[in-house]
Tab-separated table of N, CA and C and ligand atoms in Angstrom:
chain	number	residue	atom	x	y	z
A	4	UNK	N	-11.683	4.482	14.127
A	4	UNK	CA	-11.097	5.480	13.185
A	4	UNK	C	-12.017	5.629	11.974
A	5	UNK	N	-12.110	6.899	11.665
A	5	UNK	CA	-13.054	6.972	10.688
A	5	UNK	C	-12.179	7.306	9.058
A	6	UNK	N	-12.335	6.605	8.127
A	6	UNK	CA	-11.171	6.509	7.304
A	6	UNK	C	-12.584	7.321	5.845
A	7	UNK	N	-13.095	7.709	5.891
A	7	UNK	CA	-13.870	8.638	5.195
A	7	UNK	C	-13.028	9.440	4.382
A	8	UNK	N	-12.274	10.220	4.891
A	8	UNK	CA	-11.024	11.600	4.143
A	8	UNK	C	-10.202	10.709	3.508
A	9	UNK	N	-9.873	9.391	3.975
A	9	UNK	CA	-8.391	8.924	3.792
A	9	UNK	C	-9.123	8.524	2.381
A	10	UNK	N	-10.102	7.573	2.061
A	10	UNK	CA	-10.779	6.857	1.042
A	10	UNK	C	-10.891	8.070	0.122
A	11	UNK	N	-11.577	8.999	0.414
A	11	UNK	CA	-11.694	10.540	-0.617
A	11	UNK	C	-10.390	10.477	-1.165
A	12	UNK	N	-8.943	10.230	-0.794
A	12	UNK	CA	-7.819	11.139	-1.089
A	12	UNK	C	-7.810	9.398	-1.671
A	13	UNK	N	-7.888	8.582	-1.699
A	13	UNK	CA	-7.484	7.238	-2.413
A	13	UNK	C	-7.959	7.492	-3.713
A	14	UNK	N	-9.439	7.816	-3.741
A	14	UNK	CA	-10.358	7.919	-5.018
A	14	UNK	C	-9.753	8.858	-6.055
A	15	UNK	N	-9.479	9.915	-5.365
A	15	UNK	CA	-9.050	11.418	-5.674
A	15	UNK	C	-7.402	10.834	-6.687
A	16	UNK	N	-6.846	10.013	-6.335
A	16	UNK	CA	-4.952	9.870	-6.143
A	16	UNK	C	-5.635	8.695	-7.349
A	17	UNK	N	-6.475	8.112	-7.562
A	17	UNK	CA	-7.086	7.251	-8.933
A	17	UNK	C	-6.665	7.549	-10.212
A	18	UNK	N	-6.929	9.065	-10.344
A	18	UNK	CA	-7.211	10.157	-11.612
A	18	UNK	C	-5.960	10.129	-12.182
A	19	UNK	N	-4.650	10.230	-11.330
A	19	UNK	CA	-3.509	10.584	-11.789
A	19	UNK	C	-2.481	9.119	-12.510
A	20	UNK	N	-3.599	7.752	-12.686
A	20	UNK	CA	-2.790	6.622	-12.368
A	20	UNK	C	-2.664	6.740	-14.202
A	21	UNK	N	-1.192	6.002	-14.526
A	21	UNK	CA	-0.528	5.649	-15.271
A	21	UNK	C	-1.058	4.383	-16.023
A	22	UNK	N	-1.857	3.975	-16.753
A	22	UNK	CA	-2.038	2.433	-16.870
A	22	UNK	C	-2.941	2.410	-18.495
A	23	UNK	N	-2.205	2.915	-19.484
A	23	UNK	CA	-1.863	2.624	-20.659
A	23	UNK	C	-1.791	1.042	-20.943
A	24	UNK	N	-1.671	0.069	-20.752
A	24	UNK	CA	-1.478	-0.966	-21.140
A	24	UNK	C	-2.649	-2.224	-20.178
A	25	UNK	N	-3.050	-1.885	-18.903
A	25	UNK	CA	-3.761	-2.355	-18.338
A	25	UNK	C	-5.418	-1.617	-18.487
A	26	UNK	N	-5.126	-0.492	-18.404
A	26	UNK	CA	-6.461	0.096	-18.259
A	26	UNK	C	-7.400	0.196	-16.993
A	27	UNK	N	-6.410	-0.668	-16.384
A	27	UNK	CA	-6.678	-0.518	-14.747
A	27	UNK	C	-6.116	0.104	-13.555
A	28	UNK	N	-6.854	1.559	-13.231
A	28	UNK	CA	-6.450	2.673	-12.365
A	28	UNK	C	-6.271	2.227	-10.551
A	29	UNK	N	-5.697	2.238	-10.023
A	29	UNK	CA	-5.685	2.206	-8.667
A	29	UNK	C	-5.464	3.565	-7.854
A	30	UNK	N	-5.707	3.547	-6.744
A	30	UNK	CA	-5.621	5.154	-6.203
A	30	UNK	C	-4.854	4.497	-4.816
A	31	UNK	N	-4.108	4.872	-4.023
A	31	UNK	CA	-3.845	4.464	-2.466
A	31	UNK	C	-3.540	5.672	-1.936
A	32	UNK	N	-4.256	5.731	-0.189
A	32	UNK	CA	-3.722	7.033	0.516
A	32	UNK	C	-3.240	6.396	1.751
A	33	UNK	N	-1.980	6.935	2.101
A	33	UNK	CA	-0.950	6.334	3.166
A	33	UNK	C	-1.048	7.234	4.430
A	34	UNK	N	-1.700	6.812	4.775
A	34	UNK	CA	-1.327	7.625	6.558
A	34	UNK	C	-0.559	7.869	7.218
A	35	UNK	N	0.598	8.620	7.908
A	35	UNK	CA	1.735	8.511	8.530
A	35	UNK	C	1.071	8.685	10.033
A	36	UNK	N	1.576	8.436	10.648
A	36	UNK	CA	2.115	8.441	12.539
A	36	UNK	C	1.987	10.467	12.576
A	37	UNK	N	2.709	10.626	11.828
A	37	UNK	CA	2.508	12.336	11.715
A	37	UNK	C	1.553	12.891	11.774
A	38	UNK	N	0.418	12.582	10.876
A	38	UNK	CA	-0.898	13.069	10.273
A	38	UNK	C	-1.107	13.039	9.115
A	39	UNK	N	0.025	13.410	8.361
A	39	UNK	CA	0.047	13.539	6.874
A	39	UNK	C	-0.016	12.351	6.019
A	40	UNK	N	-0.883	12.630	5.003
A	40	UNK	CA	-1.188	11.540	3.995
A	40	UNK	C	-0.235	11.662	2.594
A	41	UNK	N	-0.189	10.523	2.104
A	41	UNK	CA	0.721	9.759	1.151
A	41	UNK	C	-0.086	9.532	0.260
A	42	UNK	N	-0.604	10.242	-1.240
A	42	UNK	CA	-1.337	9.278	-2.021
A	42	UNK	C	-0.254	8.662	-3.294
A	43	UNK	N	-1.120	7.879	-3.895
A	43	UNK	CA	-0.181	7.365	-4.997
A	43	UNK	C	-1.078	6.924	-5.898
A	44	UNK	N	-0.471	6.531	-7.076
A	44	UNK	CA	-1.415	5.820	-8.203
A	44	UNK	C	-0.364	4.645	-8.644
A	45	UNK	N	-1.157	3.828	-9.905
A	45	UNK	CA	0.089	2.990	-10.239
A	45	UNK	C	0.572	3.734	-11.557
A	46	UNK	N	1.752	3.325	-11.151
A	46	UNK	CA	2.817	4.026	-12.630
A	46	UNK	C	3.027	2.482	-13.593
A	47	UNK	N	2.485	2.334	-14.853
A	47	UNK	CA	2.879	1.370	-15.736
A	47	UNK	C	4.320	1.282	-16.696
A	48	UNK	N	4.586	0.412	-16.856
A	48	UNK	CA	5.826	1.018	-18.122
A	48	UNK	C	5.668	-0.026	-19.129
A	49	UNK	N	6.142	0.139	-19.947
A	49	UNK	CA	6.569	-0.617	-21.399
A	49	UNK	C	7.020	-2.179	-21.236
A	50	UNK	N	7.794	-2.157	-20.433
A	50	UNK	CA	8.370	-3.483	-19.740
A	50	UNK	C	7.894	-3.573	-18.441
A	51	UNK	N	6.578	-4.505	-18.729
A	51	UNK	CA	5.557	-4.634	-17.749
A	51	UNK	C	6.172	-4.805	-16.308
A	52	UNK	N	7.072	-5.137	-15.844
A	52	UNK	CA	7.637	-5.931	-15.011
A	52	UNK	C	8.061	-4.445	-14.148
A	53	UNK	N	8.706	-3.254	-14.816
A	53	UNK	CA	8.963	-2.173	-14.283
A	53	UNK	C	7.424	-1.275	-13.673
A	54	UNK	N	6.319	-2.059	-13.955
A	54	UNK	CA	5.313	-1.314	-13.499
A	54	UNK	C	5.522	-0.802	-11.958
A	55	UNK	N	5.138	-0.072	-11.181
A	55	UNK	CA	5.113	0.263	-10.306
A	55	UNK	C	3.599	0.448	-9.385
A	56	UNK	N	3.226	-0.216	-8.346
A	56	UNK	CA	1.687	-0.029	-8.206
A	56	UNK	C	1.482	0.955	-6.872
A	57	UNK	N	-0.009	1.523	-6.991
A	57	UNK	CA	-0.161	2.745	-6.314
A	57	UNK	C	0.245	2.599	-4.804
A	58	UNK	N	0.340	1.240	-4.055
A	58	UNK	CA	0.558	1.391	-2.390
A	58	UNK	C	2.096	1.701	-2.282
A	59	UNK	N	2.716	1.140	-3.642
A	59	UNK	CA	4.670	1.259	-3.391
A	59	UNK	C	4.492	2.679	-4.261
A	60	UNK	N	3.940	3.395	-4.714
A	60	UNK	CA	3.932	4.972	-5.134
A	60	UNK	C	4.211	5.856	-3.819
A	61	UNK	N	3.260	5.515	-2.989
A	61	UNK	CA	2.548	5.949	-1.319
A	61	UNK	C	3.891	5.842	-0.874
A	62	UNK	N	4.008	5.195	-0.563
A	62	UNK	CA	5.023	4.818	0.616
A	62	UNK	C	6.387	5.186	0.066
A	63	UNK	N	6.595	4.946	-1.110
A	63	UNK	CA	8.124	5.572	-1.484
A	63	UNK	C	8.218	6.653	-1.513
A	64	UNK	N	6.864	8.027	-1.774
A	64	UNK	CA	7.276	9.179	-1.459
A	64	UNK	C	6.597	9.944	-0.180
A	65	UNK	N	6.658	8.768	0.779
A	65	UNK	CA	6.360	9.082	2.336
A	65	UNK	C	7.414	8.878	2.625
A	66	UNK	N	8.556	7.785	2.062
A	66	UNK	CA	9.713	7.328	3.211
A	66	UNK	C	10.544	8.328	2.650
A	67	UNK	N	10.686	8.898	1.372
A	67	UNK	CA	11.764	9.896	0.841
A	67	UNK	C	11.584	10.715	1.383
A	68	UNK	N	10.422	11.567	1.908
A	68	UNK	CA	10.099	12.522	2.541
A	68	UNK	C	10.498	12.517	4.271
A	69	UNK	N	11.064	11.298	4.340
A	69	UNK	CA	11.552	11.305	5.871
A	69	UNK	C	10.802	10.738	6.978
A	70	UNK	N	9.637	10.237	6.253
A	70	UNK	CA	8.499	9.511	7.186
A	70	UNK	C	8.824	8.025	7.332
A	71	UNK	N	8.583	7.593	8.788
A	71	UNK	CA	8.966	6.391	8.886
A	71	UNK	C	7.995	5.103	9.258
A	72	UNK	N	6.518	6.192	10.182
A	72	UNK	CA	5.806	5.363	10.958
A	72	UNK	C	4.335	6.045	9.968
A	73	UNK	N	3.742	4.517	10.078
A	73	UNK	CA	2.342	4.739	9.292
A	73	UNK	C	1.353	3.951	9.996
A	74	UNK	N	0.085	4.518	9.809
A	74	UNK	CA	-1.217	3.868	10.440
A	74	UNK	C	-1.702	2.859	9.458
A	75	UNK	N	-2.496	3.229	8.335
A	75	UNK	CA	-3.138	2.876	7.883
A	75	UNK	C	-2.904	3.560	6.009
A	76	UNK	N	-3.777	2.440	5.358
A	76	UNK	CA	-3.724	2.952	3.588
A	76	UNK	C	-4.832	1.927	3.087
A	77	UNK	N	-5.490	3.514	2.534
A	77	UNK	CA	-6.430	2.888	1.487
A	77	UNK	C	-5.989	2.401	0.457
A	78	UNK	N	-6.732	1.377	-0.502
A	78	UNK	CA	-6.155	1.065	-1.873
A	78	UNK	C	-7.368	1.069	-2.211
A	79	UNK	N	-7.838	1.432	-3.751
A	79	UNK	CA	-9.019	1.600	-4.612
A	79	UNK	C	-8.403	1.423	-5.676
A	80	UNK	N	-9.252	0.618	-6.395
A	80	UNK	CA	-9.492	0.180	-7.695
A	80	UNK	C	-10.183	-0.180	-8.561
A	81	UNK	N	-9.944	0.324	-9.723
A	81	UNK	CA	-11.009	0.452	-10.467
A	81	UNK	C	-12.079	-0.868	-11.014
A	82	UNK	N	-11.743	-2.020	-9.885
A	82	UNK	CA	-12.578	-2.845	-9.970
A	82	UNK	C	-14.233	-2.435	-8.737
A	83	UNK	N	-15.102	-3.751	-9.272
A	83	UNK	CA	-16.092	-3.314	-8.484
A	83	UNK	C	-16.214	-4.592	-6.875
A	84	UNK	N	-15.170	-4.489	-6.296
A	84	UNK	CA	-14.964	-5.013	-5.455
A	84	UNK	C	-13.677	-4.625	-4.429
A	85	UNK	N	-13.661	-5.667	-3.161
A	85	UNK	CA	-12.505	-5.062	-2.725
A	85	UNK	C	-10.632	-5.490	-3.363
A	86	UNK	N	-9.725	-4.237	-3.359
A	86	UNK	CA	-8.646	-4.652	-4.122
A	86	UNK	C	-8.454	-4.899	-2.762
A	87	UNK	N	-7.548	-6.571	-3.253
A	87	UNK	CA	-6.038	-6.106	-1.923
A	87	UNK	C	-4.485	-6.034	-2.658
A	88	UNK	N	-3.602	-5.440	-2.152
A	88	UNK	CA	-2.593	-5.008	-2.136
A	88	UNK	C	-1.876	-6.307	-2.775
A	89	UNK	N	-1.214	-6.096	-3.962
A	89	UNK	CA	0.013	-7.480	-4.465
A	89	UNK	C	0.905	-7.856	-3.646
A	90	UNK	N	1.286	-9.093	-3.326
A	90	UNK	CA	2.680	-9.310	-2.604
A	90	UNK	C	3.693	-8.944	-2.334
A	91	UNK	N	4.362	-7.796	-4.021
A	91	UNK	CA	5.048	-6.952	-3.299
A	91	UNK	C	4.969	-5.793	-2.661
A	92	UNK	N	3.656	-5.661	-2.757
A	92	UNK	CA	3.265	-4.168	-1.899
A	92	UNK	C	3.446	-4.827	-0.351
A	93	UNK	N	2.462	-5.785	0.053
A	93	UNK	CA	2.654	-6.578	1.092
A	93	UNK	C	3.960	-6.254	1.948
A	94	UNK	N	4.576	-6.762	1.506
A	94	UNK	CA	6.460	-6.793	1.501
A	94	UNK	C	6.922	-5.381	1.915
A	95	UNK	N	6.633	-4.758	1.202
A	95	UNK	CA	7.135	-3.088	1.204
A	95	UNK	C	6.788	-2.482	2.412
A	96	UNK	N	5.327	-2.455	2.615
A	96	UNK	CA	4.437	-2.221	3.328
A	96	UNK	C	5.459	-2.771	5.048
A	97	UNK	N	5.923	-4.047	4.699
A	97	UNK	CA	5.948	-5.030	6.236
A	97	UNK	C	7.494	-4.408	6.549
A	98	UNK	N	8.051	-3.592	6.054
A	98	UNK	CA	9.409	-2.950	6.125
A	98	UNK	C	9.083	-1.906	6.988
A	99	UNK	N	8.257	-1.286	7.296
A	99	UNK	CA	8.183	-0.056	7.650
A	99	UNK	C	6.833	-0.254	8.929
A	100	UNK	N	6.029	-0.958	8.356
A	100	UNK	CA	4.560	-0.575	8.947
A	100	UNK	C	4.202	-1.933	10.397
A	101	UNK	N	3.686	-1.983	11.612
A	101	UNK	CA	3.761	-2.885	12.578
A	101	UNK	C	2.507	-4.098	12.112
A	102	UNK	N	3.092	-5.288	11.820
A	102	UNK	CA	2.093	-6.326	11.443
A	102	UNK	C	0.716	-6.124	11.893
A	103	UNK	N	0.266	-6.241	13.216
A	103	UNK	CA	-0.714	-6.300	13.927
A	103	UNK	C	-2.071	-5.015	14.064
A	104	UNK	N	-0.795	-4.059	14.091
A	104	UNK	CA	-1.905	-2.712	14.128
A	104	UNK	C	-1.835	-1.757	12.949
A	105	UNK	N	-1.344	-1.715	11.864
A	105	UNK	CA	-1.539	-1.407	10.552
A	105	UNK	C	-2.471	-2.257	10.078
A	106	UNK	N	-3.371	-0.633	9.369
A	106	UNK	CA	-4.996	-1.159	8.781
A	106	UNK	C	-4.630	-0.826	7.282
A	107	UNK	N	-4.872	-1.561	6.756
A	107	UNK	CA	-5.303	-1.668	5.251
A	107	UNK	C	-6.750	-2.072	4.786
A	108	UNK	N	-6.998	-0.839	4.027
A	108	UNK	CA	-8.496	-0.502	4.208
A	108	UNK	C	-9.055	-0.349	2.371
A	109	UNK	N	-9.522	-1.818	2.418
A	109	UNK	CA	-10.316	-1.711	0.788
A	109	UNK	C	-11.334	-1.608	0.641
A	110	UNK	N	-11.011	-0.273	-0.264
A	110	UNK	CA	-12.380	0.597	-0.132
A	110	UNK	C	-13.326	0.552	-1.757
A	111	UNK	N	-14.235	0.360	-1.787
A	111	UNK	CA	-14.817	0.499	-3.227
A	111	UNK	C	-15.756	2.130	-2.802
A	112	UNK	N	-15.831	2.133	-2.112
A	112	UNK	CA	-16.314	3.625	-1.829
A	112	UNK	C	-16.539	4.137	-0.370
A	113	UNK	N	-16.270	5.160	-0.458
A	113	UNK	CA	-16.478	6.016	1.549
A	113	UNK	C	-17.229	5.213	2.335
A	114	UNK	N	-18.133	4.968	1.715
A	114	UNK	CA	-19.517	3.900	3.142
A	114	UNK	C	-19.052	2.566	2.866
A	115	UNK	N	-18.497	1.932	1.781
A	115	UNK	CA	-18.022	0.670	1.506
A	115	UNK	C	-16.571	-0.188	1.735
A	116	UNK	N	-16.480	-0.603	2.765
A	116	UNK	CA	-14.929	-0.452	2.588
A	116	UNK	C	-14.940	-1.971	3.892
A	117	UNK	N	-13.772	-2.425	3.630
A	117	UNK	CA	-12.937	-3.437	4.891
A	117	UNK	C	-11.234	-3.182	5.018
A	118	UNK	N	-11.250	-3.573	6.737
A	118	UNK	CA	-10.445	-3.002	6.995
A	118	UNK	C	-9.847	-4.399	7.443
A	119	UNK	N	-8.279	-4.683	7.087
A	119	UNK	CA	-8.173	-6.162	7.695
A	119	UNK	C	-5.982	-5.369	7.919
A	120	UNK	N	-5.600	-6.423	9.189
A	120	UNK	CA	-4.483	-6.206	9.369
A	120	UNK	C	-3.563	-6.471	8.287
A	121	UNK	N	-1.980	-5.667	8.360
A	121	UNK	CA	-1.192	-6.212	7.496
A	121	UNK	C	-0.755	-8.155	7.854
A	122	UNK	N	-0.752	-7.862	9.564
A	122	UNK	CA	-0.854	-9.324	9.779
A	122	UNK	C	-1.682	-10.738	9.012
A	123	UNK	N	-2.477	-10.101	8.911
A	123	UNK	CA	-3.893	-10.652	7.807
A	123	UNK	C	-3.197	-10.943	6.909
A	124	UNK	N	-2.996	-9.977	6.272
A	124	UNK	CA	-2.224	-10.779	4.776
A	124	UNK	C	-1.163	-10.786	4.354
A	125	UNK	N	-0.256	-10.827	5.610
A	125	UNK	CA	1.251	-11.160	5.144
A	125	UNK	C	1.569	-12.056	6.199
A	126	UNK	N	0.963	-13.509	6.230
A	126	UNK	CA	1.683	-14.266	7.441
A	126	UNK	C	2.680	-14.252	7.251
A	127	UNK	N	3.695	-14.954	8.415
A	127	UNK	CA	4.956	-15.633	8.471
A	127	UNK	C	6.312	-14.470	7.582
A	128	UNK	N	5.902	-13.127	7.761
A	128	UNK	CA	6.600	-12.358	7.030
A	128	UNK	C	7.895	-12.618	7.314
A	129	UNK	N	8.557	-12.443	6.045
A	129	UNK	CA	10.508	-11.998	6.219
A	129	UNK	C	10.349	-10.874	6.357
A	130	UNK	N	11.248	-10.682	7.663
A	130	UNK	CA	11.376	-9.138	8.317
A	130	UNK	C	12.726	-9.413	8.514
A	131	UNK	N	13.123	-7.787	9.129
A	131	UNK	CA	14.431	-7.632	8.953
A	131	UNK	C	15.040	-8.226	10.418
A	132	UNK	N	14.453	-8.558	11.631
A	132	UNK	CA	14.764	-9.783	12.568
A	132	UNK	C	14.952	-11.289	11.698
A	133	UNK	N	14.787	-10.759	11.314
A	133	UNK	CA	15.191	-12.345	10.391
A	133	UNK	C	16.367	-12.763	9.478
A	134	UNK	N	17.127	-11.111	9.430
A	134	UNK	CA	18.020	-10.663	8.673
A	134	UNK	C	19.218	-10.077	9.012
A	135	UNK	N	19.908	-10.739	10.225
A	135	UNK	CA	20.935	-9.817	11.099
A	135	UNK	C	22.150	-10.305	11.120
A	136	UNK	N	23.017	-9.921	11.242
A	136	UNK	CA	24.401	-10.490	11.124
A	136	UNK	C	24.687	-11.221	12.503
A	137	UNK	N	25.113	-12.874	12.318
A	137	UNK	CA	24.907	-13.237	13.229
A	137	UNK	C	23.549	-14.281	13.665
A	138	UNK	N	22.806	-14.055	12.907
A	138	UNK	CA	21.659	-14.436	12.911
A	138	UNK	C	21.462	-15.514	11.621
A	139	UNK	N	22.355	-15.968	11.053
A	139	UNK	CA	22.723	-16.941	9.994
A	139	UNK	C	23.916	-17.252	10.163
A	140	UNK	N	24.599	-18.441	9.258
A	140	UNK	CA	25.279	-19.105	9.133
A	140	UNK	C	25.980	-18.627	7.675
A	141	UNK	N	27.559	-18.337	8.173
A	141	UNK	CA	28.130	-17.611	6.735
A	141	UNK	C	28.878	-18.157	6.752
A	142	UNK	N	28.862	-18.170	5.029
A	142	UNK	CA	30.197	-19.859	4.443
A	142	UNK	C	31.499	-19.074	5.153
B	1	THU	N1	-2.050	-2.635	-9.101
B	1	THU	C1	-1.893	-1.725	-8.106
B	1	THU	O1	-1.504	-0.575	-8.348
B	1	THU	N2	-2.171	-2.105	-6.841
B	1	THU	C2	-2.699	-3.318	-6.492
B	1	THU	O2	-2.976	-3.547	-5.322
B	1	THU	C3	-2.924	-4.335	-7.516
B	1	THU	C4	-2.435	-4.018	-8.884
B	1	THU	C5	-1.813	-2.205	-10.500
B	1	THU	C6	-0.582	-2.714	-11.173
B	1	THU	C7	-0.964	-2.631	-12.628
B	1	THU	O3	-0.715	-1.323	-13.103
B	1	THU	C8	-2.456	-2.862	-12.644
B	1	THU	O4	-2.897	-2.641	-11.308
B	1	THU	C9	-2.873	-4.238	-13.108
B	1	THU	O5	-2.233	-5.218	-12.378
């Protein structure tokens, strides 16, 4: 897969990021199963904790939009190396997207980039098989 366009629309989805207090821009572009791409930036707030970062931007207005299945997402950042995705993006990401064959692709630029599974960096995930009625012990 050639992730060239997807990285353009990561870089591109950079410009719009929120980050007044960090000073550090991220860009992510979300691929759906559809075709259609998801970009996002990170949204900061006042009460750091409400920050919001660019891969959970992506994906929350891919899944509002009715999208369920995704390939792959760039993340870029305005560091000079590769970003990976925070834990709770991780998380977010493992709700929706298949451990093994979802690519997450950190890109510092179009020719520069690695591509490693969500499996990669979310071992031993809590998934929602893990979460079923019946499937625990209730007082
Ligand atoms: N950030 C992201 O948007 N994505 C990441 O993968 C790592 C961190 C944002 C959150 C915050 O606005 C800033 O980068 C510094 O942590």
């Amino acid at each position: 897969m050639e992730y060239r366009e997807l990285i353009a629309q990561a870089v591109a989805a950079k410009k719009s990021a929120y980050a007044p207090y960090s000073h550090f821009r991220v860009g992510a572009a979300l691929l759906a199963k559809s075709g259609r791409v998801y970009t996002g930036c990170n949204i900061e707030n006042v009460s750091f904790s409400a920050t919001n970062c660019a891969e959970r931007t992506a994906i929350f207005k891919a899944v509002s939009e009715g999208e369920r299945e995704f390939e792959a997402i760039v993340v870029h950042g305005d560091n000079n190396d590769y970003l990976p995705p925070c834990g709770i993006c991780r998380q977010v990401l493992a709700e929706f997207c298949d451990l093994e064959s979802f690519q997450v692709i950190l890109a510092n630029h179009e020719e520069d980039y690695r591509a490693v599974t969500l499996a990669q960096l979310l071992p031993g995930a809590f998934l929602t098989e893990n979460f079923k009625p019946g499937n625990f012990t209730e007082e």
